Structure formats: structure tokens, C-alpha cells
Short mmCIF file of C-alpha atoms in Angstrom, two decimals:
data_model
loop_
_atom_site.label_atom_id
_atom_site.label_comp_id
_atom_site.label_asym_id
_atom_site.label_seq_id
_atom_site.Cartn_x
_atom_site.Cartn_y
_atom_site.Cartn_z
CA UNK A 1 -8.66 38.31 -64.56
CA UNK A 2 -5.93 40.93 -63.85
CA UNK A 3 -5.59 43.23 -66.38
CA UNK A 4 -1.96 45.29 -66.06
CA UNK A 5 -0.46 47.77 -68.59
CA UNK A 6 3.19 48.53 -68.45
CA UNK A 7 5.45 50.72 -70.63
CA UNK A 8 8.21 48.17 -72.22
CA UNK A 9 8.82 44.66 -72.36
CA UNK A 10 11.22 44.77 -69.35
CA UNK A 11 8.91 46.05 -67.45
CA UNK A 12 6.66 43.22 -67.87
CA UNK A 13 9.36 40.66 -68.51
CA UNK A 14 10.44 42.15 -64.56
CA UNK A 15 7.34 41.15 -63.35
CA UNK A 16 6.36 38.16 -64.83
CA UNK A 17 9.62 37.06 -63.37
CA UNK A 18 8.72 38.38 -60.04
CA UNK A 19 6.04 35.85 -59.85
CA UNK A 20 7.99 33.26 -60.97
CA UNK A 21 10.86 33.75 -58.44
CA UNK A 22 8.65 34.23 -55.76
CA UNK A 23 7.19 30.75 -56.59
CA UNK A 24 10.34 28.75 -56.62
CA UNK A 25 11.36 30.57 -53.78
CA UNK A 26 8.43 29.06 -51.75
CA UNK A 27 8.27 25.57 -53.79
CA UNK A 28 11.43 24.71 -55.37
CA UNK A 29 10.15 22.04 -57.08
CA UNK A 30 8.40 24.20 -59.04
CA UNK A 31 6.05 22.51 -62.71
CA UNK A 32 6.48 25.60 -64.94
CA UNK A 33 4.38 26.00 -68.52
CA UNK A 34 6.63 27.32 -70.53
CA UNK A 35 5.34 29.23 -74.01
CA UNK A 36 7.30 29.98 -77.24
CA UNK A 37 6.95 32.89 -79.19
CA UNK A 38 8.32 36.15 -79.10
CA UNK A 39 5.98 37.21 -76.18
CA UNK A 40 7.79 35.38 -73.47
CA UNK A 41 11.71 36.14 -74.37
CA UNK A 42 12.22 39.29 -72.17
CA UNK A 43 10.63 37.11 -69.43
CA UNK A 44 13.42 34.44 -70.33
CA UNK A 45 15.78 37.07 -70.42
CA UNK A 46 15.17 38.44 -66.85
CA UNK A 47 15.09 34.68 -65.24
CA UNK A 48 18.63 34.25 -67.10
CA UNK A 49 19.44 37.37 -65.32
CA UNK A 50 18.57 35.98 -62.07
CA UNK A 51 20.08 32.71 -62.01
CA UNK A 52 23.38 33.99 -63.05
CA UNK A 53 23.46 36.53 -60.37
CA UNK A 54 22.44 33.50 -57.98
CA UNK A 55 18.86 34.85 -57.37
CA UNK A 56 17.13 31.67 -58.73
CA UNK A 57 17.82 28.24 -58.99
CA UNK A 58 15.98 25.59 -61.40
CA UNK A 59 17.56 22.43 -60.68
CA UNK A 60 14.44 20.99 -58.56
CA UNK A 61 11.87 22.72 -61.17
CA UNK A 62 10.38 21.29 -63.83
CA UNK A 63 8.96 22.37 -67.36
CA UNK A 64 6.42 21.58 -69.66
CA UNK A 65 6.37 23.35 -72.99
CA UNK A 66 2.63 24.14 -75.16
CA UNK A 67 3.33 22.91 -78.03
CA UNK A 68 5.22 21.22 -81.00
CA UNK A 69 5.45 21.13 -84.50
CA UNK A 70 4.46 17.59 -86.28
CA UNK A 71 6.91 16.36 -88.56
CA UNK A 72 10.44 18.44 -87.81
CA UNK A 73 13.14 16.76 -87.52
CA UNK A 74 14.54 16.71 -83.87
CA UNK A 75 17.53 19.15 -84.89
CA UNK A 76 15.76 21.34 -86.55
CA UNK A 77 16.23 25.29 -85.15
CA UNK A 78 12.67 25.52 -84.56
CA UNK A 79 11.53 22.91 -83.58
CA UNK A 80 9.89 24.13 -80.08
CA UNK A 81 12.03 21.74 -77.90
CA UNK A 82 15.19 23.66 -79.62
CA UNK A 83 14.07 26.73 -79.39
CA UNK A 84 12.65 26.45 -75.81
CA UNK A 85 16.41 25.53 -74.71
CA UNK A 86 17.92 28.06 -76.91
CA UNK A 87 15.38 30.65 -75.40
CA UNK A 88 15.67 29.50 -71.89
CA UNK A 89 16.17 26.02 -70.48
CA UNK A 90 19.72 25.71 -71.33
CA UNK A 91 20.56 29.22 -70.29
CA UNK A 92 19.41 27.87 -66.45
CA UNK A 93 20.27 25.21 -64.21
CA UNK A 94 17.54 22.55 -65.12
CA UNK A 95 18.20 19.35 -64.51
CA UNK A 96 18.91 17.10 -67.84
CA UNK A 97 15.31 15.87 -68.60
CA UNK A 98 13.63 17.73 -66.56
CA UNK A 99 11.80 20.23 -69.38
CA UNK A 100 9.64 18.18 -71.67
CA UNK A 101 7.38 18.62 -74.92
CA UNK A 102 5.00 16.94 -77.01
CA UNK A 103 6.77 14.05 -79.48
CA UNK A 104 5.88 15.43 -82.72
CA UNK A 105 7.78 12.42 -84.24
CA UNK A 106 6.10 9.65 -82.91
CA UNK A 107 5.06 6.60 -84.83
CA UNK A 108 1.71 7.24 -82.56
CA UNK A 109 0.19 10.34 -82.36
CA UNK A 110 -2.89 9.86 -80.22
CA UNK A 111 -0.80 7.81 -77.55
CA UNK A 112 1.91 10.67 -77.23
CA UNK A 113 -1.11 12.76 -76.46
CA UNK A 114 -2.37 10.69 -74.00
CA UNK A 115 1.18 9.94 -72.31
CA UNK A 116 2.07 13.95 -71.99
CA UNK A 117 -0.99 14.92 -70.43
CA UNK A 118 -0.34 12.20 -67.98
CA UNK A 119 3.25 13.38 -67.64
CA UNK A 120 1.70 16.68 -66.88
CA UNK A 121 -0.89 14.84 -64.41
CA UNK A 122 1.99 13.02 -62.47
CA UNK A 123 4.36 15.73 -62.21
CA UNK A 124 1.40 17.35 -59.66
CA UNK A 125 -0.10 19.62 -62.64
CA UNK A 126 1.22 22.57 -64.03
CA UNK A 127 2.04 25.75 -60.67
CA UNK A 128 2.36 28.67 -63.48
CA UNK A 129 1.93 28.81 -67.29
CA UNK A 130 3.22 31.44 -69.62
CA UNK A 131 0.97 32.10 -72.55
CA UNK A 132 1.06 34.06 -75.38
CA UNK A 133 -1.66 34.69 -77.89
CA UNK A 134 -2.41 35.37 -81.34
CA UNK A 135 -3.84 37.55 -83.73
CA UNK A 136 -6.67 35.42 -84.25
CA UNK A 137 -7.15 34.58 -80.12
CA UNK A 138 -5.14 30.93 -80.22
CA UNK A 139 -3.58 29.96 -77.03
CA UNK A 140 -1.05 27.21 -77.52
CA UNK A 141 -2.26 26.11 -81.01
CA UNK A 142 -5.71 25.78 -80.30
CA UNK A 143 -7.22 27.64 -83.59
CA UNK A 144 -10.68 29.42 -83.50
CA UNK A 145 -13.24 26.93 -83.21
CA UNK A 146 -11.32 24.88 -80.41
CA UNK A 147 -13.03 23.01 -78.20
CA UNK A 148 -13.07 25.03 -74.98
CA UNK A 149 -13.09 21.08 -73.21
CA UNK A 150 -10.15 19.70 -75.37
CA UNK A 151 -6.92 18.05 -74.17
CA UNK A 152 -3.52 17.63 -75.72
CA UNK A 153 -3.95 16.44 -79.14
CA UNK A 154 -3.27 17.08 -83.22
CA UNK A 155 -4.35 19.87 -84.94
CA UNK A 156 -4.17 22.09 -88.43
CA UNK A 157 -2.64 25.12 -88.32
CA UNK A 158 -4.61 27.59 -90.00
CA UNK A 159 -2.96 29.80 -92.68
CA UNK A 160 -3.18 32.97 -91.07
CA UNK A 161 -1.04 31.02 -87.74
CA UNK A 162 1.14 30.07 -90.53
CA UNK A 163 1.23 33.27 -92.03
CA UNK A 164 2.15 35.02 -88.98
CA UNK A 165 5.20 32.20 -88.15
CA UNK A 166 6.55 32.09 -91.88
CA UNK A 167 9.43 34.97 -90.34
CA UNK A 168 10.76 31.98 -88.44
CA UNK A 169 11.27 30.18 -91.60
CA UNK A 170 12.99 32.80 -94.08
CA UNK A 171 9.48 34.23 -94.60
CA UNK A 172 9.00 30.31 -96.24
CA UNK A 173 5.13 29.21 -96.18
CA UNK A 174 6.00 26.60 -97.42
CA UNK A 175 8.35 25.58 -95.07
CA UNK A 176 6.14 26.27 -92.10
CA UNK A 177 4.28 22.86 -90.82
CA UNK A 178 0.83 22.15 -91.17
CA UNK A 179 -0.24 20.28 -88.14
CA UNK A 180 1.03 20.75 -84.72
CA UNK A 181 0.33 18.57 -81.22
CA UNK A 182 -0.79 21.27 -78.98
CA UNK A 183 -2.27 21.18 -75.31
CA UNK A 184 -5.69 21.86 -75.24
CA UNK A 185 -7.97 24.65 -73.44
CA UNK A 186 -9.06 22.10 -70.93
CA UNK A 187 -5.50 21.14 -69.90
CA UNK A 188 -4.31 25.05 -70.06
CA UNK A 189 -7.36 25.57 -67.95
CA UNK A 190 -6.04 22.93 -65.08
CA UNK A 191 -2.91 25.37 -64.44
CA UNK A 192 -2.88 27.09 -61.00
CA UNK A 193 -1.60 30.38 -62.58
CA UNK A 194 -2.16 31.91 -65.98
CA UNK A 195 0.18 34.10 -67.13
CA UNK A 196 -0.64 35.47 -70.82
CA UNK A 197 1.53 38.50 -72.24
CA UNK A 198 0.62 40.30 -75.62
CA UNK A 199 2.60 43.10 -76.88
CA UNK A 200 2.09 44.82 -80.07
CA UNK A 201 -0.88 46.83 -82.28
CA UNK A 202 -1.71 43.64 -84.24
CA UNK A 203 -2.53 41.59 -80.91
CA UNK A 204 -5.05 44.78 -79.88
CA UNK A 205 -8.08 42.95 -81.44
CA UNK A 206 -7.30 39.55 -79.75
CA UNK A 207 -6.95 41.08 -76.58
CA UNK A 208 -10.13 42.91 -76.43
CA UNK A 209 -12.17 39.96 -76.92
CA UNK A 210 -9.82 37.79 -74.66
CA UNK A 211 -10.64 40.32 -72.07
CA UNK A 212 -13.73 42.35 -72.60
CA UNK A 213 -15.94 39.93 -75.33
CA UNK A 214 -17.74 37.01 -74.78
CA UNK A 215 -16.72 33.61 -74.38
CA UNK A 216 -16.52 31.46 -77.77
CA UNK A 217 -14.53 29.37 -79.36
CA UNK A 218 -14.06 31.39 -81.91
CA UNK A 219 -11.59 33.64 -79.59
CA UNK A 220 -9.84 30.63 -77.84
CA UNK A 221 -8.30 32.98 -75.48
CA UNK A 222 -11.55 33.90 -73.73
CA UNK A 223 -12.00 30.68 -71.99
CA UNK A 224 -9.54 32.29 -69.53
CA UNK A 225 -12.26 34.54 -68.39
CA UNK A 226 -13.55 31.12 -66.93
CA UNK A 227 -9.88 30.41 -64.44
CA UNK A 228 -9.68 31.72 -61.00
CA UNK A 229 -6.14 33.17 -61.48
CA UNK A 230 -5.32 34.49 -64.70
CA UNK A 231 -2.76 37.92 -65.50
CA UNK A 232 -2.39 39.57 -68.49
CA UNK A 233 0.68 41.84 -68.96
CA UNK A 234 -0.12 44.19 -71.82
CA UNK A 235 2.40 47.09 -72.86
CA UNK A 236 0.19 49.80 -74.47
CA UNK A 237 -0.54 49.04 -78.69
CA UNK A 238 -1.65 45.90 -77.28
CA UNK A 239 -4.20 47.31 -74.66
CA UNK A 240 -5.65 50.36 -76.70
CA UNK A 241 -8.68 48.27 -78.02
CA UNK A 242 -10.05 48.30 -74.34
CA UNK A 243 -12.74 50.24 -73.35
CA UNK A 244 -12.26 50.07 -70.00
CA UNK A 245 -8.19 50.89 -70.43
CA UNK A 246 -8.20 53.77 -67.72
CA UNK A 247 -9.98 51.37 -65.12
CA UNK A 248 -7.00 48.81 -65.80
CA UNK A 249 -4.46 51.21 -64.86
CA UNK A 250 -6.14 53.02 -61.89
CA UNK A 251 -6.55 49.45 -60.30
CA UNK A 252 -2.83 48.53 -60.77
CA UNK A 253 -1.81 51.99 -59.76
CA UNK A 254 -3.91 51.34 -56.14
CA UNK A 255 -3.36 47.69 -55.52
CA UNK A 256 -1.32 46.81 -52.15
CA UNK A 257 2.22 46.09 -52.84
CA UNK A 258 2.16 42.89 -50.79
CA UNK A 259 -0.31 41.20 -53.02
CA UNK A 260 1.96 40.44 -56.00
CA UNK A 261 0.12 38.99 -59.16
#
């Protein structure tokens, strides 16, 4: 696990987006994981950049997204499939179809499970995924207690996940769903590249047991101590739970410049 600290959110939206263009640049074709959230938008933001200054091209990529509300309607602003497009997909040149999501209206929910993770198994498996993570450790929406094993499925949203997403609907509890489909630890697991970025004091806990605690399901994050390739982009209220925070920097600071992330 790479652990990098950078100033701002462009600095880290930058880079995230380095390793992203450098990827389609070498396989056009491209299966991107593609989170929701604040976390991810100055990432979005710098691809958007790109691609309309002809940099990068999406129109052989593909996209799955983590997660999806059960129950929205399909217009509804946030609903994850909207607000993945109005966030990114639509911005770029993806090809009509080619970004997908859990059906969080379907008649059958175990069978939409089943058919997106083998979407996700055809389309050759997921090259990089964008994660956030939240102030309880979720990934995705798998909620403390999570199997560290477990595949795209239904779960409950607990009420401090709600809690923290009632500002997307008018500060509504109410209004916020209840269950979610979400891809599970195991699938996140199967990704080639693990990208997770946290930004903010209230995500400080979360990330010092995602990086430095033990592995449990009661942080979900910390399973991605376990993957080969994981990077976590941190700006600095979100990295000063870490004990080891000036080892973090010193490394970044002397790692070669050809090696990306």
C-alpha cells in the first residue's frame, strides 16, 4: 500500500489522473471502476480537462460504477447512474452503453447481482478502481461488519452512512434510501489497481485504521492491506491520524520519477 500526502485536491485529482491517462494510453480499451462521492470529483474534473484538450480519449474504455441506490426512480438526480454521468461520463467521449451500474429497480434483486458481477467478469475485470471511503471505513457500501469474501449484492445502509449522505437530499433522512446494491470486498479486491482518495478531518479516523490498524470487518477498508496494488491519495486533515505520517512523505519525496503510482 502506497501511502501519498499532497496539499489540495488538484494536486491529487492531477495524479490520480496521471495514472489513469497513462493506462488508456497503453490499453485503450481500458475497464475503469468508477466511485461516487465527493472524493473523486477533482479527479473527474482533471480527466474532463484532458479530453477536451485532446489528451485522452474514452470511446474504447469502459466503466463500471460501485454502487446504487435500491428503489430511486431512474430520473432521479441522485441516483448513482445520474450522478456518475453528470460527474463524469457524459462530460467524456464514452461510447453510449458503455458505463454501467447495478439495477436498483429490478423485479430481481439477487439475479441483477449475479448478472453485474458477470458483466464485470466478461468485460476482462476491472484495470483501475477509484474508491472513496467513509467515516466509518465502508468502501462501496459495504458497512462495518462486511464480509471481507462478499460479492455484489443488497445491503442496509446504516444510519450514520445515511447521516453523512442526507446533504445530497436537502439534509432529508428521510429521503435518503435504506438499502443499496453494492459490490462487495471480494469483487473490489479482484481490481488490478486500487485507487482510494480521502480528504478531510472527519475521514482521519477511517484512514488510520485503513492504513495502520488491523484487518477486520469492522473497518471494511482494511481488507485493502490484503491487494498487491493499492494507492491512497490523502491531502493532510485526512492523514494527521498516522503515526508514521513523516515516513509517508519522505518515501514519496525519494521515489524515482519513472515509477508512477
Amino acid at each position: 500500500m502506497e501511502v501519498i500526502i499532497l496539499p489540495d485536491p488538484g494536486r491529487i485529482g492531477s495524479l490520480a489522473a496521471d495514472a489513469i491517462t497513462a493506462l488508456i494510453a497503453r490499453k485503450p480499451d481500458a475497464v475503469l471502476g468508477l466511485a461516487t462521492g465527493s472524493s473523486p470529483l477533482a479527479v473527474y474534473d482533471e480527466l474532463v480537462s484532458r479530453y477536451e484538450a485532446g489528451q485522452i480519449s474514452f470511446r474504447q474504455a469502459r466503466g463500471f460504477t460501485l454502487d446504487e441506490y435500491v428503489g430511486l426512480p431512474a430520473d432521479h438526480p441522485e441516483r448513482y447512474r445520474n450522478v456518475i454521468d453528470t460527474a463524469f461520463a457524459a462530460r467524456v467521449d464514452f461510447a453510449p452503453g458503455a458505463v454501467r451500474g447495478p439495477d436498483g429497480l429490478a423485479d430481481d434483486i439477487p439475479a441483477a447481482c449475479a448478472a453485474y458481477e458477470a458483466a464485470i467478469r466478461d468485460a476482462g475485470g476491472v484495470d483501475l478502481q477509484i474508491l472513496g471511503i467513509g467515516t466509518d471505513g465502508h468502501i462501496a457500501f459495504n458497512e462495518p461488519g462486511s464480509s471481507l469474501a462478499s460479492r455484489t449484492r443488497i445491503k442496509t445502509l446504516t444510519r450514520q452512512t445515511r447521516v453523512d449522505n442526507a446533504r445530497f437530499f436537502g439534509g432529508d433522512l428521510d429521503q435518503v434510501p435504506t438499502h443499496c446494491l453494492t459490490q462487495g470486498l471480494g469483487t473490489i479486491m479482484e481490481a488490478r489497481h486500487l485507487i482510494l482518495i480521502a480528504m478531510g478531518r472527519s475521514k482521519a479516523e477511517a484512514v488510520h485504521h485503513l492504513v495502520e490498524g488491523a484487518v477486520s470487518a469492522m473497518w471494511p477498508a482494511t481488507v485493502l492491506q490484503m491487494h498487491p496494488h493499492v494507492t491512497v491519495l490523502l491531502d493532510d486533515a485526512a492523514a494527521q491520524r498516522l503515526q508514521l505520517v513523516d515516513y509517508y512523505r519522505e518515501t514519496y519525496r525519494a521515489k524515482p520519477a519513472w515509477q508512477g503510482i
